[in-house]
Coordinates of N, CA and C in Angstrom, one line a residue:
X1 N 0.8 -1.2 0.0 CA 0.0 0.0 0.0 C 0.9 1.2 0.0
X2 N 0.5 2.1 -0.6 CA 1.0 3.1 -0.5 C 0.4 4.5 0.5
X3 N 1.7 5.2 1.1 CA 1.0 5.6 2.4 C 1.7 7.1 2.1
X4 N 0.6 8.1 2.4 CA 0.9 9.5 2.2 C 1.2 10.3 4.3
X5 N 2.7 11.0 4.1 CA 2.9 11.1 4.9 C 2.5 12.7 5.3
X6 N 3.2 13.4 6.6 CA 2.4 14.5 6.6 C 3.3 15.4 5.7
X7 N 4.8 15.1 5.1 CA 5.1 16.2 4.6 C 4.4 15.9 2.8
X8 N 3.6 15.3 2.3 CA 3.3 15.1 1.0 C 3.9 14.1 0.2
X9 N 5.0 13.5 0.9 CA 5.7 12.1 0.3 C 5.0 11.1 0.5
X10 N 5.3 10.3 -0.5 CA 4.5 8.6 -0.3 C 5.5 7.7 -0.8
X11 N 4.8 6.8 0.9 CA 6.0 6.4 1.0 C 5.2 4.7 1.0
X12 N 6.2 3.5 1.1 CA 5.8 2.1 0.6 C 5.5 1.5 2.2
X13 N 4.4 0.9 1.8 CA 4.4 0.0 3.4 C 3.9 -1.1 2.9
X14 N 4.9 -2.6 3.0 CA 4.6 -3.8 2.4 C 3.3 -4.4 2.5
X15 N 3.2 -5.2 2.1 CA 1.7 -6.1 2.0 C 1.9 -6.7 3.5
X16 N 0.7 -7.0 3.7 CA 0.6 -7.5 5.0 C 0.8 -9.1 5.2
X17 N 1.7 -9.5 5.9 CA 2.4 -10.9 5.9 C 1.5 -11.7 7.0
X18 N 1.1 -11.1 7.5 CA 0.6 -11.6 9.4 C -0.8 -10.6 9.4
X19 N -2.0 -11.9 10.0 CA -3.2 -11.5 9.4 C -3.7 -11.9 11.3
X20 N -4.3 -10.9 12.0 CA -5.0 -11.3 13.5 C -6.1 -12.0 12.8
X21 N -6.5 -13.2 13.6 CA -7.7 -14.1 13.1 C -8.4 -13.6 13.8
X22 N -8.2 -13.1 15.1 CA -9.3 -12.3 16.2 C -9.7 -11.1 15.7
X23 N -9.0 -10.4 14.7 CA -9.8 -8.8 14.0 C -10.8 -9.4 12.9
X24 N -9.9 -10.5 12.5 CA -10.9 -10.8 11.3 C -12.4 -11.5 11.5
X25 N -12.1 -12.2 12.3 CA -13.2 -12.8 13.1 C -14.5 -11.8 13.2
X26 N -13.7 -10.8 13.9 CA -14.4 -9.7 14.7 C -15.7 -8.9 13.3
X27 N -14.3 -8.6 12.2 CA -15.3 -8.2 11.0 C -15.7 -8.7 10.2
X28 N -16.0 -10.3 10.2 CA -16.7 -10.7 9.6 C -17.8 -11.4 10.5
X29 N -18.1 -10.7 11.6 CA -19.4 -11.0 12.8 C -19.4 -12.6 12.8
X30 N -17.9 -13.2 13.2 CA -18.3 -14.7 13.3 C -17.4 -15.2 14.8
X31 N -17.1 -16.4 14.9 CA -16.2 -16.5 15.7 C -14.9 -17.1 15.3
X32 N -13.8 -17.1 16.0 CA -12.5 -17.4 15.5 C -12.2 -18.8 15.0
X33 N -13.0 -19.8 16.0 CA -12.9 -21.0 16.1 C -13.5 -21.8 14.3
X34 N -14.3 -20.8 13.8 CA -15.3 -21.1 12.5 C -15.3 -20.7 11.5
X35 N -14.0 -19.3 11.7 CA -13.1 -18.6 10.8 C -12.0 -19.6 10.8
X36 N -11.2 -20.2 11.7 CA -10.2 -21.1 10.9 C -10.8 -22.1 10.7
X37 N -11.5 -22.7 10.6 CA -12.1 -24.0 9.9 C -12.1 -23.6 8.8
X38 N -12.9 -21.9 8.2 CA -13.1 -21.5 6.9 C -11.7 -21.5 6.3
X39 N -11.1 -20.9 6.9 CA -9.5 -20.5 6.6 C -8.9 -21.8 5.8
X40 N -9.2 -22.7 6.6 CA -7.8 -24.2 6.3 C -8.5 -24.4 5.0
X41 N -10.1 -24.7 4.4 CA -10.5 -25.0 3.7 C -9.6 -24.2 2.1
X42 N -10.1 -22.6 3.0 CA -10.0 -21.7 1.9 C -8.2 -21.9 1.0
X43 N -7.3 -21.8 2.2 CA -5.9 -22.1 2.1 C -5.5 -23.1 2.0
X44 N -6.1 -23.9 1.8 CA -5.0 -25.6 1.7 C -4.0 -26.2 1.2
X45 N -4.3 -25.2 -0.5 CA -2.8 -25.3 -1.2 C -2.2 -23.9 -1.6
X46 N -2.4 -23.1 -1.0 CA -1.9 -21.8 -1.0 C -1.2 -21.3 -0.4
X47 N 0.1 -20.4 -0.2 CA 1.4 -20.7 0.5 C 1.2 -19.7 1.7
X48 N 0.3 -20.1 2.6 CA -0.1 -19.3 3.6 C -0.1 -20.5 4.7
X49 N 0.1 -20.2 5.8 CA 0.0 -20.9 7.6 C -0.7 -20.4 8.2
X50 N -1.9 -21.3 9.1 CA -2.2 -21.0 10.0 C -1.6 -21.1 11.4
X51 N -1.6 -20.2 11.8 CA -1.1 -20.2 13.7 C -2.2 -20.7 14.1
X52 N -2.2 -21.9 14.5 CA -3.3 -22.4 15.7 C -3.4 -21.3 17.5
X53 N -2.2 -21.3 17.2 CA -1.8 -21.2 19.0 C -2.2 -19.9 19.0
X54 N -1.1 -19.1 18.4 CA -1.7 -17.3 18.3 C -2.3 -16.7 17.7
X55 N -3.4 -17.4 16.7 CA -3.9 -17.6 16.2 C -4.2 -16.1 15.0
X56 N -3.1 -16.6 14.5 CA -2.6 -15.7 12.8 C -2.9 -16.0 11.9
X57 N -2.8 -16.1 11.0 CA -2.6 -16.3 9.4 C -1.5 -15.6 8.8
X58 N -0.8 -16.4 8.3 CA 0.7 -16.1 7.6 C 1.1 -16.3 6.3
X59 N 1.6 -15.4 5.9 CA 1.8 -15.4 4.3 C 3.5 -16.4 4.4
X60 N 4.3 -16.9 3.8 CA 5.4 -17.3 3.4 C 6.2 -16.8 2.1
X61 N 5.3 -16.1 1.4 CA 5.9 -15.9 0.0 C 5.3 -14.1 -0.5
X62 N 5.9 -13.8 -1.1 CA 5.8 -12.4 -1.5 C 5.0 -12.6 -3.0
X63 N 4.0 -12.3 -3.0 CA 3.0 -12.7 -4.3 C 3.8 -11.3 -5.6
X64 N 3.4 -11.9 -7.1 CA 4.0 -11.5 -8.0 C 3.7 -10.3 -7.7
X65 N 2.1 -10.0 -8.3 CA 1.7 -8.8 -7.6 C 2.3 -7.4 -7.1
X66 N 2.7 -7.6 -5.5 CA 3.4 -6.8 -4.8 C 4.6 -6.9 -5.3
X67 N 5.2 -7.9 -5.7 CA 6.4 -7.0 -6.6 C 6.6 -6.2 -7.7
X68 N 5.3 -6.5 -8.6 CA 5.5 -5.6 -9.9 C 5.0 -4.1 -9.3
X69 N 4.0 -4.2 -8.5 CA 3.7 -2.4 -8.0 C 5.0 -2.1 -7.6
X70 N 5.8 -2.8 -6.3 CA 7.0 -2.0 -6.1 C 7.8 -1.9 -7.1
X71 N 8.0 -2.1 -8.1 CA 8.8 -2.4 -9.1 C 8.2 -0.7 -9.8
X72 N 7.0 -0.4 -10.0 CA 6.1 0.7 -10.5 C 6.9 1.9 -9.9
X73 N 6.2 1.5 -8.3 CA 6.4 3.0 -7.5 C 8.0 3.1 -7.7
X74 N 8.7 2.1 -7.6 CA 10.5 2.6 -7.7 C 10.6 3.5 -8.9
X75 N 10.0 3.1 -10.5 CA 10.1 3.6 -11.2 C 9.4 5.0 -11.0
X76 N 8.4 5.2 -10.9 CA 7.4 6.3 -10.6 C 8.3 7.4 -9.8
X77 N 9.2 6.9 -8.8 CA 9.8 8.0 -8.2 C 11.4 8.4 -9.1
X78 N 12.0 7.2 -9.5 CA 13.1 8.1 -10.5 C 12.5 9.3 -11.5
X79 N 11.4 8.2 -12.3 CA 10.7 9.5 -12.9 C 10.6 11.2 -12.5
X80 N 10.4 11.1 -11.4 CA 9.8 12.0 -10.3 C 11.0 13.3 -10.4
X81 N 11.7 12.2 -9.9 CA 13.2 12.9 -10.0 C 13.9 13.9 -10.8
X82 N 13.9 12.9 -11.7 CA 14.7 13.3 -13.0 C 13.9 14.6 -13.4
X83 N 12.5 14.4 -13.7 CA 11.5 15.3 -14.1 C 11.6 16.6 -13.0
X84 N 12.2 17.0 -11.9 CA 12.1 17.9 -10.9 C 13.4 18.3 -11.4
X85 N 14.5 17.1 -11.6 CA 16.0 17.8 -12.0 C 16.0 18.7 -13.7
X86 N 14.9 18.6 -14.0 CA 14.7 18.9 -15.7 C 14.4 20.3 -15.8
X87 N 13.2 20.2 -14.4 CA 12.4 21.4 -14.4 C 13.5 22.6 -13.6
X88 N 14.4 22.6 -12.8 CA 15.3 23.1 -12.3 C 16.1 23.4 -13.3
X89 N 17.0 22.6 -14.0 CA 17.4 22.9 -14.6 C 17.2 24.2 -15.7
X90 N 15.9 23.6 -16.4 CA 15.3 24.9 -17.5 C 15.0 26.0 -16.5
X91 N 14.4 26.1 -15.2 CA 14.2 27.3 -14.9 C 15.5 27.7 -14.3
X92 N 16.4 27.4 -14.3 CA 18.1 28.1 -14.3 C 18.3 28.4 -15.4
X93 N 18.2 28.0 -16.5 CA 18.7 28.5 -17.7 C 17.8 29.4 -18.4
X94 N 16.3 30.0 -17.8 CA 15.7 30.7 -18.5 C 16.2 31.9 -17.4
X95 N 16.4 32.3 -16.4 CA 16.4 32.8 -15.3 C 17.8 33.5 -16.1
X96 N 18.5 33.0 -16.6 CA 19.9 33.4 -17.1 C 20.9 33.6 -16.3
X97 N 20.7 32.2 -15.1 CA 22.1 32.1 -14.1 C 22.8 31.3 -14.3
X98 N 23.0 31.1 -15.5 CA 24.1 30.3 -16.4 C 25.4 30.7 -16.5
X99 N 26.5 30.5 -15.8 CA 28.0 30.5 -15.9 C 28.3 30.1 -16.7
X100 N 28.9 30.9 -17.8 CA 29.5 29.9 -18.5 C 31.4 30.4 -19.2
X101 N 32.0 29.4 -18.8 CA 33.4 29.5 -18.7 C 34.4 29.6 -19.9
X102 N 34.7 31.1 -19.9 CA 35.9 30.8 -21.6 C 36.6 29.4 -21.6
X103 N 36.0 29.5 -22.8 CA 36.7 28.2 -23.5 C 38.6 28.7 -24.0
X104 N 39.5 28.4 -23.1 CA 40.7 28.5 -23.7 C 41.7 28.0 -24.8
X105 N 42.3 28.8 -25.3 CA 43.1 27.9 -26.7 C 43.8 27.1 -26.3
X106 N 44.2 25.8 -26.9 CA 45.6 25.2 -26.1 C 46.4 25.9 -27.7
X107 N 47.9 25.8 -26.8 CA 48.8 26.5 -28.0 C 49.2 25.4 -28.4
X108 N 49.2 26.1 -29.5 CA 49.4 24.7 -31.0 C 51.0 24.8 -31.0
X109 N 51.4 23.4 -31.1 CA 52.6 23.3 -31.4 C 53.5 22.6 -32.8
X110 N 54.3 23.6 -33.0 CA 54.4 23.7 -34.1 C 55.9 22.9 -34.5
X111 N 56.5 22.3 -35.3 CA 58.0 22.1 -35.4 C 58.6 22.7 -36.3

């Protein structure tokens, strides 16, 4: 997910690996014990664990998914960059605080 902070940057907060069975429970108005029955059914061959004991749900594997968005937002922010260094740039050079340094001769040597 992507998460907007207070100065206007967004910033990456991974997918969620570790799932409370007791919130989920909670919002899906059932009880925990009926939610993991659902769960094992639902997950059986899918690279997820249930925690009996602490009663979690666990991801194992980083789905393709979440890597091609991070893959996005990485690109999204060079973009960002480059495009801020562009805009600087031209407004230096229209601004006309351009230095720009004699070019000196080298002396030609002659025999």
């Amino acid at each position: 997910a992507v998460v907007s902070t207070q100065s206007g940057h967004y910033g990456r907060d991974r997918p969620y690996q570790t799932c409370d069975m007791t919130k989920m429970a909670e919002a899906f108005n059932t009880n925990v014990d009926d939610l993991e029955l659902e769960l094992m059914k639902l997950v059986a061959d899918q690279p997820v664990r249930i925690d009996s004991h602490n009663k979690v749900l666990r991801t194992s594997e980083d789905d393709e998914r979440s890597r091609i968005f991070e893959n996005v937002l990485d690109l999204s922010l060079m973009y960002k960059q480059k495009t801020q260094a562009l805009l600087v740039k031209s407004a230096i050079l229209k601004a006309g605080l351009v230095i720009k340094v004699p070019v000196e001769e080298k002396p030609s040597t002659s025999t």
